[in-house]
Coordinates of C-alpha atoms and ligand atoms in Angstrom, one line a residue:
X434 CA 0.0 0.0 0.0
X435 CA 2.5 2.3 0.9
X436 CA 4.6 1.4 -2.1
X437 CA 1.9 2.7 -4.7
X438 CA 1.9 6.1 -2.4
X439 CA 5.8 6.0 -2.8
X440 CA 6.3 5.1 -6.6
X441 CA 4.2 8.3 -7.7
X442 CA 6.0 10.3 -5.4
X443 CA 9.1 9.2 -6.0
X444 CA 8.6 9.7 -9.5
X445 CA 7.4 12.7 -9.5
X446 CA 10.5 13.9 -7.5
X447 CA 12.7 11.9 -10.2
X448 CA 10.9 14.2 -12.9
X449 CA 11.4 17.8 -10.8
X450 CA 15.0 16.7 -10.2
X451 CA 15.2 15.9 -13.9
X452 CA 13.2 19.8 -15.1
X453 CA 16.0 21.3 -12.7
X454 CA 18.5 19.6 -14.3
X455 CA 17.5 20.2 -17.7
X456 CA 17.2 23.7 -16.6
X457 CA 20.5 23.7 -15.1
X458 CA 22.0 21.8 -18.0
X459 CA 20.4 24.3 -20.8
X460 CA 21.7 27.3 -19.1
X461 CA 25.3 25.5 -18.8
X462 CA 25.0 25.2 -22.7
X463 CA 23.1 28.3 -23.0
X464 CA 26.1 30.1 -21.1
X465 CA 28.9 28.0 -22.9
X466 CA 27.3 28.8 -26.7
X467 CA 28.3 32.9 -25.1
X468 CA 31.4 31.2 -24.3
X469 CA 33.9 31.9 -27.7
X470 CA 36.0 28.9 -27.3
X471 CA 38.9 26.4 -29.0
X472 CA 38.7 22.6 -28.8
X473 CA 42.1 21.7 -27.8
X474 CA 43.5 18.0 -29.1
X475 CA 45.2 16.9 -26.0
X476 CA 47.9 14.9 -28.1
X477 CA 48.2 18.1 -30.0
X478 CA 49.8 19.6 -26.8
X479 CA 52.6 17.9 -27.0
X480 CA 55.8 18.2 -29.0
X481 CA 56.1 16.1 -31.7
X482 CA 59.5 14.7 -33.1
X483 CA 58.9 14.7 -37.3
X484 CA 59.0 17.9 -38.7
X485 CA 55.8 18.6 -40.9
X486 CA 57.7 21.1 -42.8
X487 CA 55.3 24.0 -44.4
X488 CA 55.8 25.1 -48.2
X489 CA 55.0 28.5 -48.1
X490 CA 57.6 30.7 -46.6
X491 CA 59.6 29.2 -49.9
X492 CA 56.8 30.5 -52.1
X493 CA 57.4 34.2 -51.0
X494 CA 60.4 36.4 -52.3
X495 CA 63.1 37.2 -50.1
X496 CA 62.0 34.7 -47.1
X497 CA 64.0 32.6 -45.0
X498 CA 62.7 30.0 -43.1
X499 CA 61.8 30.1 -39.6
X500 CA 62.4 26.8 -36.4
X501 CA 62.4 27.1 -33.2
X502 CA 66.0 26.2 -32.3
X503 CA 65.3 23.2 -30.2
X504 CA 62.6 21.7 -32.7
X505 CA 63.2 18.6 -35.0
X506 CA 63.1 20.8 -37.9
X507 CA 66.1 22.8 -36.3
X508 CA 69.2 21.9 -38.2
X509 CA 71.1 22.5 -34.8
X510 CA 72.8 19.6 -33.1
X511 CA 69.8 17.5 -31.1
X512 CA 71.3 16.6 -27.4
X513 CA 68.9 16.0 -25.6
X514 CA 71.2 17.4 -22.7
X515 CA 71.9 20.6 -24.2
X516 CA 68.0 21.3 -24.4
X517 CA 67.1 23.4 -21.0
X518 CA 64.0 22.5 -18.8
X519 CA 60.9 24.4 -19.5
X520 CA 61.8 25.8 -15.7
X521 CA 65.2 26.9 -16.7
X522 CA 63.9 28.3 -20.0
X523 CA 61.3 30.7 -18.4
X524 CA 63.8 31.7 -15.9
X525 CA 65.7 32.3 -18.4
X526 CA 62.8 34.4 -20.0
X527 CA 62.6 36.2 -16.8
X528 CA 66.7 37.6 -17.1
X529 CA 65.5 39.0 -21.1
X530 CA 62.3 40.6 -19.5
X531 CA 64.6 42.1 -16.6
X532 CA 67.2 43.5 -19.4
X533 CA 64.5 44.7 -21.5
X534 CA 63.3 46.8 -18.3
X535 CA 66.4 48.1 -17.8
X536 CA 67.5 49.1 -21.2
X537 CA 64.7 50.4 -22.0
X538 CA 64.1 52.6 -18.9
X539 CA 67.7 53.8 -19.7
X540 CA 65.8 54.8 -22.7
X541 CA 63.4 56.7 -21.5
X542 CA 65.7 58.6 -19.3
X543 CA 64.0 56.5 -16.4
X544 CA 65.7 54.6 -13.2
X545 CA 64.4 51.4 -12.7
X546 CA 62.9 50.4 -9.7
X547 CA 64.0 47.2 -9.1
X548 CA 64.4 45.7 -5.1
X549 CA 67.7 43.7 -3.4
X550 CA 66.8 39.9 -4.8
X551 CA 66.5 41.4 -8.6
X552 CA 69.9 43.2 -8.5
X553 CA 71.8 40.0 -8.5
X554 CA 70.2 38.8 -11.4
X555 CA 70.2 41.8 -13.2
X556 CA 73.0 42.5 -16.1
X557 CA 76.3 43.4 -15.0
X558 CA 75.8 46.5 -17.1
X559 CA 72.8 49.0 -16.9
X560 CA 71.2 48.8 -20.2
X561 CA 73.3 46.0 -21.9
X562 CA 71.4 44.4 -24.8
X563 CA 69.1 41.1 -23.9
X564 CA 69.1 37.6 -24.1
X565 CA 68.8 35.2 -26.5
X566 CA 65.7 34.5 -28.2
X567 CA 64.5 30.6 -29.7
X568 CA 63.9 30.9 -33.1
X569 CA 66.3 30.9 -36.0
X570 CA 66.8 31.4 -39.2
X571 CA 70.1 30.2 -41.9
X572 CA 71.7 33.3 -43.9
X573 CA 75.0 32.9 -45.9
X574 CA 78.3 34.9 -45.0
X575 CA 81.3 35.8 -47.1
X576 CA 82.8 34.7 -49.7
X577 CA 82.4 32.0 -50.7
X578 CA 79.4 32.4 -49.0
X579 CA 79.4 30.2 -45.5
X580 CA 76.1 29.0 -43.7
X581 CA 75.3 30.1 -40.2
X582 CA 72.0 29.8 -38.3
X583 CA 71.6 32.6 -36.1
X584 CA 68.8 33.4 -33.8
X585 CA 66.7 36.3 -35.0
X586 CA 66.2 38.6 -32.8
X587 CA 63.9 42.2 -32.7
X588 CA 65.2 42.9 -29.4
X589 CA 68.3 43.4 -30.4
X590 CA 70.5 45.7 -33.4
X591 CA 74.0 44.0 -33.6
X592 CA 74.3 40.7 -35.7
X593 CA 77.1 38.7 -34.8
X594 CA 78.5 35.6 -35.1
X595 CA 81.7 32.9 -33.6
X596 CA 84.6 33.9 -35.9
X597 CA 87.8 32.1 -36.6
X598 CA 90.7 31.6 -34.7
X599 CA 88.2 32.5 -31.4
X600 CA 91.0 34.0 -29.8
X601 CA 89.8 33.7 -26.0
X602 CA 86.8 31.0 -26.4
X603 CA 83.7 30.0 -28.2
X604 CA 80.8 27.8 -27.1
X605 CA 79.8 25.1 -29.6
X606 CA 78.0 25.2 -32.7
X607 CA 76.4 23.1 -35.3
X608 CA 77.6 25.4 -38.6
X609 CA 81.3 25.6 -39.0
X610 CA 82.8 28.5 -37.5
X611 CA 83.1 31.6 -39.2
X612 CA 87.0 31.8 -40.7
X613 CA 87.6 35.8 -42.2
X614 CA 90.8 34.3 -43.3
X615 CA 88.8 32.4 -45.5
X616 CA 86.7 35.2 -47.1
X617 CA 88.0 37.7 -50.0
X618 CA 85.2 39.9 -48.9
X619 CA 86.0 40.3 -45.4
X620 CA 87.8 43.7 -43.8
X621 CA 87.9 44.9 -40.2
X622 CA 86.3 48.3 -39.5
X623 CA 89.0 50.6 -37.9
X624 CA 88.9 51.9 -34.1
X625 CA 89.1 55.4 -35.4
X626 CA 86.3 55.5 -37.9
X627 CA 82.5 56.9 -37.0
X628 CA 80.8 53.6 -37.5
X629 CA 83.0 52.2 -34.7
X630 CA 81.6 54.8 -32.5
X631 CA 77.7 53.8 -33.5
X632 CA 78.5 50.7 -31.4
X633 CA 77.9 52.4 -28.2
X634 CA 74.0 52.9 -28.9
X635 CA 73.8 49.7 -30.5
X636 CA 75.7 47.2 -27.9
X637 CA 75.4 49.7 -24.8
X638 CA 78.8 49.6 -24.1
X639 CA 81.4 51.7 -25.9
X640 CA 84.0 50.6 -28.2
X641 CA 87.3 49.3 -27.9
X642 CA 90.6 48.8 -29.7
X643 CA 92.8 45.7 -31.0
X644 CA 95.7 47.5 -32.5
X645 CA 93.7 49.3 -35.4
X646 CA 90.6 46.8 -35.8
X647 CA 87.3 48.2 -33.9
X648 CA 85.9 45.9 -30.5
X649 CA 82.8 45.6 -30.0
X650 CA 81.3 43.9 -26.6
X651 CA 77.8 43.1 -26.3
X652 CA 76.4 41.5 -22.8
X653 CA 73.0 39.9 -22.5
X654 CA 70.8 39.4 -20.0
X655 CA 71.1 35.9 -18.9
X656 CA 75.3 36.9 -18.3
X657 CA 75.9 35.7 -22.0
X658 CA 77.9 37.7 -24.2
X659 CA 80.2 38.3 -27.2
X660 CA 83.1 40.2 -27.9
X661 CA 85.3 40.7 -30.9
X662 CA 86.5 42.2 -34.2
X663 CA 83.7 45.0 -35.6
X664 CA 83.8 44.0 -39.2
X665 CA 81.9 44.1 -42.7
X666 CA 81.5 41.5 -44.8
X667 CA 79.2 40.1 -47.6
X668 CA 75.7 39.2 -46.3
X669 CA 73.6 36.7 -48.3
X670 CA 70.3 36.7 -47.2
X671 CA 68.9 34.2 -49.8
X672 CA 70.3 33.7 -53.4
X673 CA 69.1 36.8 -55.0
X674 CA 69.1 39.3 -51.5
X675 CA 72.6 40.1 -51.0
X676 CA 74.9 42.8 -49.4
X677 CA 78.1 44.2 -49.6
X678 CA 79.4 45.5 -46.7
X679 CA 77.1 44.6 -44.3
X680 CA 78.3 45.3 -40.7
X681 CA 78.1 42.3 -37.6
X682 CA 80.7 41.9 -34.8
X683 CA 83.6 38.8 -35.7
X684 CA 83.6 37.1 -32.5
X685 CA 86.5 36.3 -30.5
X686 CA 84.9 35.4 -27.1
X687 CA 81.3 34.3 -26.6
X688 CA 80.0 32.5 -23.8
X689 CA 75.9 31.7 -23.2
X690 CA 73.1 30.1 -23.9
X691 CA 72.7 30.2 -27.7
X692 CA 72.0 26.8 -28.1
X693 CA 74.5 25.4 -31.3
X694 CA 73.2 28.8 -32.9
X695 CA 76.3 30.5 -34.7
X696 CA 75.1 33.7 -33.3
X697 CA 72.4 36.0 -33.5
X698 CA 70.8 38.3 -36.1
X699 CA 69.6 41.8 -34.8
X700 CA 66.6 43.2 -36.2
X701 CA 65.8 46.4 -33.9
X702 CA 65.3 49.6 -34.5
X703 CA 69.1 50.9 -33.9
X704 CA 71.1 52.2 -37.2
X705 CA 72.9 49.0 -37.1
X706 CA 70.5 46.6 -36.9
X707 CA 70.0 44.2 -39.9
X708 CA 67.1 46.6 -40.6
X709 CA 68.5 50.1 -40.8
X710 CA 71.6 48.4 -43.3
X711 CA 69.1 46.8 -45.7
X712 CA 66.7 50.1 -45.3
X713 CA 67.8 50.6 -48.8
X714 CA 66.2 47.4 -50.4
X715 CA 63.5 46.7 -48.1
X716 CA 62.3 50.3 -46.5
X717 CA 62.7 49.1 -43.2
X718 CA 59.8 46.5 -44.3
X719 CA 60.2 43.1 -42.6
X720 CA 57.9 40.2 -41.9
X721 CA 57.8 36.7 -39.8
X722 CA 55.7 34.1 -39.1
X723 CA 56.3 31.7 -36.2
X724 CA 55.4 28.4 -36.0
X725 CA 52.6 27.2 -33.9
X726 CA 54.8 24.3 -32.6
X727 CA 58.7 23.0 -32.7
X728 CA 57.7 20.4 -35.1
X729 CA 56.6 23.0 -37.9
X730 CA 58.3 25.8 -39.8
X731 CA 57.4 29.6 -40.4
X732 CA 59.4 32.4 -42.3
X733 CA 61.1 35.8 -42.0
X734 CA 60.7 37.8 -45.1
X735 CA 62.0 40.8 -45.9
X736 CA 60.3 43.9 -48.3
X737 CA 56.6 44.2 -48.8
X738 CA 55.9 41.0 -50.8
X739 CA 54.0 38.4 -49.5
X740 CA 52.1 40.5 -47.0
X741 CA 48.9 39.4 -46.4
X742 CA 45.9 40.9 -47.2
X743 CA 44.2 40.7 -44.4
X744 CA 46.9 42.1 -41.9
X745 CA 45.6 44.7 -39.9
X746 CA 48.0 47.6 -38.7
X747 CA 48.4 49.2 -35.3
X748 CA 50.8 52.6 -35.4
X749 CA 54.0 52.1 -33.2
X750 CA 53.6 53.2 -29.6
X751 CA 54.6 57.2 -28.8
X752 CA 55.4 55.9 -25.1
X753 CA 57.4 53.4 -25.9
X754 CA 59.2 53.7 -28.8
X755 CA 63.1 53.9 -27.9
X756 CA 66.4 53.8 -30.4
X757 CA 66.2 49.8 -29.9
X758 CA 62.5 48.5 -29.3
X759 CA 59.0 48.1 -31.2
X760 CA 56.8 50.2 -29.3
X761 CA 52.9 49.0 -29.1
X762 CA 49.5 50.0 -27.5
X763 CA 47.6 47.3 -25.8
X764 CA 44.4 48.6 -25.2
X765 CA 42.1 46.3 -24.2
X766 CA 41.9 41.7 -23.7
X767 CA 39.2 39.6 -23.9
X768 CA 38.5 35.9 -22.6
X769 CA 35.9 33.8 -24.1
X770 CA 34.6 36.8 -26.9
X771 CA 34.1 39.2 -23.6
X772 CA 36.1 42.0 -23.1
X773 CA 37.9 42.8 -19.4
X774 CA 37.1 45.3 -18.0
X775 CA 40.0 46.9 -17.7
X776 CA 40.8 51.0 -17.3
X777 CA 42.7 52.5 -20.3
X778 CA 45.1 53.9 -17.8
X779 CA 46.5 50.5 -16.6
X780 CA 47.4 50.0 -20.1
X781 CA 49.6 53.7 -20.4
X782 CA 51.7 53.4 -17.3
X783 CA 54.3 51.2 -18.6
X784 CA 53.5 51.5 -22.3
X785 CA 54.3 47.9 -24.2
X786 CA 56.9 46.7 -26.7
X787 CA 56.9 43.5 -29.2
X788 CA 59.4 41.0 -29.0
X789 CA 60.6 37.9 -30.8
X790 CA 62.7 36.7 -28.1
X791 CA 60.6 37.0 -25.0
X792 CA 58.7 33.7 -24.7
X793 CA 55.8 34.8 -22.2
X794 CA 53.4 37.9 -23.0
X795 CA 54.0 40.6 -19.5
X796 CA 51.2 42.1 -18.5
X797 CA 50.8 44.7 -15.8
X798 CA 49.8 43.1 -12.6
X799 CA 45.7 44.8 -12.7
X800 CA 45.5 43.6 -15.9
X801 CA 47.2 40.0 -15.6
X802 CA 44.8 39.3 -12.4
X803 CA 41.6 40.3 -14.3
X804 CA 42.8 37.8 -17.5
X805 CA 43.7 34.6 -14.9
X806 CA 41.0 35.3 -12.9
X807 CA 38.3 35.4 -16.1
X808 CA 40.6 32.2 -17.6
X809 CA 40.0 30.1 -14.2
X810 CA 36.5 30.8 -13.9
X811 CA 35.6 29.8 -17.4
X812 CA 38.4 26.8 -16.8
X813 CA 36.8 25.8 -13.4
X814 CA 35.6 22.2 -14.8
X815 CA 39.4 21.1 -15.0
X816 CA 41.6 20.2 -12.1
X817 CA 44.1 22.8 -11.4
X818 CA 47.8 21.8 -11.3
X819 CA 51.0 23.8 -9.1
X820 CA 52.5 26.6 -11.2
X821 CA 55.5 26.7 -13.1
X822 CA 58.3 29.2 -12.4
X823 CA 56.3 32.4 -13.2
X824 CA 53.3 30.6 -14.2
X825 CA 50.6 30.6 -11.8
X826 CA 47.7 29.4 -13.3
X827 CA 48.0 25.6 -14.5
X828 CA 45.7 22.8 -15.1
X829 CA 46.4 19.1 -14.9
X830 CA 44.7 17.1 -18.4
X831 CA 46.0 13.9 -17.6
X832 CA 42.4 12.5 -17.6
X833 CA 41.4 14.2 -20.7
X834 CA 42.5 11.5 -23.5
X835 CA 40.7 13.5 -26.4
X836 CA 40.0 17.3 -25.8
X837 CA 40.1 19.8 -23.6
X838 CA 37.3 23.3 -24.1
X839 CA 39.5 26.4 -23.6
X840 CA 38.0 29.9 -24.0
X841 CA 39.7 32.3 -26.6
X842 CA 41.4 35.2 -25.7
X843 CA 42.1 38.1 -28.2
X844 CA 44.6 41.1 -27.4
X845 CA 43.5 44.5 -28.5
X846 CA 46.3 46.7 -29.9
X847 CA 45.3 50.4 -30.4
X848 CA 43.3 51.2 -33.7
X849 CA 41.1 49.1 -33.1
X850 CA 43.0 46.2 -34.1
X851 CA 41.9 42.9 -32.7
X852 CA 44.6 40.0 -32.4
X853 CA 43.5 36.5 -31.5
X854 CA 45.5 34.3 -30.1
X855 CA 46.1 31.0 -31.9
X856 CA 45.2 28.0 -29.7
X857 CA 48.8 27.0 -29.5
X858 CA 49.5 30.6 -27.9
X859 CA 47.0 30.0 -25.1
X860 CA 49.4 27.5 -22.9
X861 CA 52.9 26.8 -21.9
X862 CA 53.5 23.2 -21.6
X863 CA 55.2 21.9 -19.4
X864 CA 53.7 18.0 -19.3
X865 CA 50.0 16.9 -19.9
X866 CA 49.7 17.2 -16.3
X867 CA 51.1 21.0 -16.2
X868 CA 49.8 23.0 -18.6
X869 CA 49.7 26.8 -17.8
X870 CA 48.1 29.7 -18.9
X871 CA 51.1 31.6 -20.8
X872 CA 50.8 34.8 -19.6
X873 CA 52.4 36.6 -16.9
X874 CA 52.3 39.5 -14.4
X875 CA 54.9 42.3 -14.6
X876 CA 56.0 43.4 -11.0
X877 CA 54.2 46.9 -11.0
X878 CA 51.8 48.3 -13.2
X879 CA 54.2 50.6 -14.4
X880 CA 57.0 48.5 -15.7
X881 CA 56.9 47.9 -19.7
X882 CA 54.4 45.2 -20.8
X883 CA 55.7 42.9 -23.8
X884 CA 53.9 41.0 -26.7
X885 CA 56.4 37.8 -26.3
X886 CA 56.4 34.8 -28.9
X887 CA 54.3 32.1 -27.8
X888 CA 51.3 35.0 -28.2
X889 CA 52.7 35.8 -31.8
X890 CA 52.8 31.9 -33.0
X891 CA 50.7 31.5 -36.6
X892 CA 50.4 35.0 -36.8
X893 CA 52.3 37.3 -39.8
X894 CA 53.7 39.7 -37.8
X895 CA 54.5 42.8 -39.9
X896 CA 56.9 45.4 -39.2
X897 CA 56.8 48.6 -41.2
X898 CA 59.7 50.9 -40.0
X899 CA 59.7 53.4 -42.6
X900 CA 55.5 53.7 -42.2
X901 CA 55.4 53.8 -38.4
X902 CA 53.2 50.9 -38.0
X903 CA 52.9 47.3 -37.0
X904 CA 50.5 44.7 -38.3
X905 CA 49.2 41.7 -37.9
X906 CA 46.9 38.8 -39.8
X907 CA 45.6 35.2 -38.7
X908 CA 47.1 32.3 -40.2
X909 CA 50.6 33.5 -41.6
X910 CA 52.0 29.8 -40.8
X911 CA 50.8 27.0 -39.9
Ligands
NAG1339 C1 91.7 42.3 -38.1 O1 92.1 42.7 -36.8 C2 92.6 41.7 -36.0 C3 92.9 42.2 -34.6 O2 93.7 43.3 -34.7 C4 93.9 41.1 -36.7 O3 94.4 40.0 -35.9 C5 93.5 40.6 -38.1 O4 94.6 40.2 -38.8 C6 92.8 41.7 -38.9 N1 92.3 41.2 -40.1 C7 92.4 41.8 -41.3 C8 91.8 41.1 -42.5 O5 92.8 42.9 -41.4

């Protein structure tokens, strides 16, 4: 008897619970369709080891192709020993972001405000140039030409690379090293000539002397450097780009973390940067594309061919621009399709630059806090995981076989120009079960923010010196 009174009952409670969860379960998908999001292939998370090389940075004139240094389709030495820890790496990252502060507040006519524990990891010397960047590109020097992949680099001006007889020491490389002797188009620059004297803005340190032969010294954040012979020599950037008398620093003693790079290539904004000595051919006018992984290729082209049509231009920054760095507005994020709310002003206090050789975007702190916080809640169905060196918001998607939801996020650059960041520029991975967001907090609201590479993966990234502006489109690589 009581069992026929029960069974309706229970029923009828089994069909409330299921309207409420109905309900519950159309306003999740109700609130998740508002939700812009990427479906992420777990597998796809993780470095693969066959390059898939892409065809079409070789389809565009005057383009070099772009790896990431430690990548199978690097042609550097693979060691597994010599490739550092994604900890080391971002602490690493951390030294270039330091030296970017400092250089560039030596710009600016600033001080830097930095505390006790960042003084000892700071450059021995006030605005030296930064660190090394992780992508490289192959470019042919002297005569007959020689091959060396350098590290590109628009954080830095001077190009150098390890030269023959490496009079004190250099590290190891993949390429052969450099040998002037061996090049009939090779001549040192003399101490007492005017472009010897340029090397003080470019390397921020001044010149020396070797009995008539100009010394250059350039010191990078990390405590790497190179010193040497200030030379010129024939640069051949592909088969039909080449130049006579291109300057770079011959060097005699070089110590770091370069990987089995032969050196780097400088493309900032300083007269002797790669830039201002091909400003003849190419106006200033350069382009890249980086990879969205280490298993697939992008390019560096140089000249307005080959831009995209679609690429969207933002006018350098007024705050930020200095004799060395990109300066940029960021104006506004969003997470998911929403935009942050975020005051303008948090954005103008330290002013932003672009880099190819920072790997994590900087944000200030305000701004950082109301991404991650946005990011978690819209991540909140996922088990969170313990950060990584500067990384404080990580997940754990070790029981996630297939795909994980993650919610886009788009940077807004001033004139209205709307970057979205390619899936692969969402996370740093560390393992499946560490997988951070890839952005990070600056230390004050006030110190220069930077666009760093893993945001800038699979987009063209256009740089238009001689126009002012910098520009971006979706899809440049793959
Ligand atoms: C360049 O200068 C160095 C250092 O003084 C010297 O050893 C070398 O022979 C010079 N090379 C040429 C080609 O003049």
């Amino acid at each position: 008897m009581g069992a026929t009174i029960v069974s309706p009952t229970l029923l009828s409670f089994v069909v409330i619970l299921c309207i409420v969860c109905s309900v519950k379960q159309g306003y999740a998908l109700g609130r998740r369709e508002t939700v812009e999001s990427h479906t992420i292939q777990v597998s796809s998370l993780l470095p693969s080891s066959i390059c898939s090389s892409a065809t079409q940075a070789l389809n565009k004139k005057s383009s070099l192709q772009v790896v990431h240094k430690h990548g199978p389709c690097s042609q550097l030495y693979q060691d597994k020993a010599d490739i550092p820890t994604h900890a080391q790496i971002l602490l690493q990252d951390e030294a270039r972001v330091k030296s970017i502060r400092s250089k560039h507040a030596k710009n600016l006519g600033r001080s830097t405000n930095v505390d006790q524990s960042d003084a000892t990891n700071l450059p021995a010397k006030d605005g030296s140039i930064v660190g090394a960047g992780n992508y490289v590109v192959t470019v042919g020097l002297g005569t007959p030409k020689k091959d060396l992949t350098l590290i590109f680099d628009t954080g830095s001006d001077i190009t150098w690379t390890q030269c023959e007889p490496c009079a004190r020491s250099c590290y190891k490389q993949q390429d052969q090293i450099f040998a002037p002797s061996l090049s009939s188009t090779y001549s040192n620059i003399s101490c007492t000539s005017t472009i010897c004297n340029s090397l003080t803005s470019a390397t921020g340190n001044s010149p020396g002397c070797s009995s008539t032969a100009c010394v250059y010294g350039i010191q990078y954040g990390d405590s790497s450097f190179s010193i040497g012979i200030f030379a010129k020599e024939k640069l051949s950037l592909t088969p039909t780009d080449v130049f006579d008398d291109f300057l770079f620093g011959c060097g005699q003693n070089n110590q770091g973390l370069f990987g089995r790079a032969a050196g780097l290539l400088g493309l900032g904004r300083d007269k002797l940067s790669l830039t201002s000595q091909t400003a003849v051919k190419y106006e200033k006018f350069f382009s890249y594309c980086l990879p969205s992984s280490s298993s697939s290729t992008g390019f560096l082209s140089f000249g307005y061919s080959g831009v995209s049509k679609s690429v969207k231009y933002t006018t350098f920054s007024t705050i930020t621009q200095s004799s060395s760095f990109y300066g940029i507005d960021i104006v506004g994020i969003s997470v998911g399709g929403k935009k942050l709310l975020i005051s303008a002003s948090v954005f103008t206090a330290g002013g932003a630059v672009i880099d190819s050789g920072t790997v994590i975007t900087r944000l200030p702190p305000t701004a950082y806090s109301a991404l991650s916080s946005e990011f978690r809640k819209l991540m909140s169905q996922y088990p969170k995981a313990q950060p990584l060196s500067i990384l404080d918001t990580c997940y754990d998607f070790t029981k996630y076989s297939s795909s994980v939801i993650v919610p886009k996020i788009s940077i807004f650059f001033s004139g209205d120009v709307e970057v979205p960041i390619h899936k692969n520029g969402i996370f740093y991975v560390n393992s499946i079960s560490q997988v951070c967001l890839a952005f990070a907090a600056n230390g004050d609201d006030t110190d220069v923010g930077i666009f760093g590479n893993t945001q800038q993966k699979t987009l063209q990234v256009v740089y238009d010196g001689a126009g002012g502006k910098l520009g971006f489109a979706p899809g440049g690589c793959t």
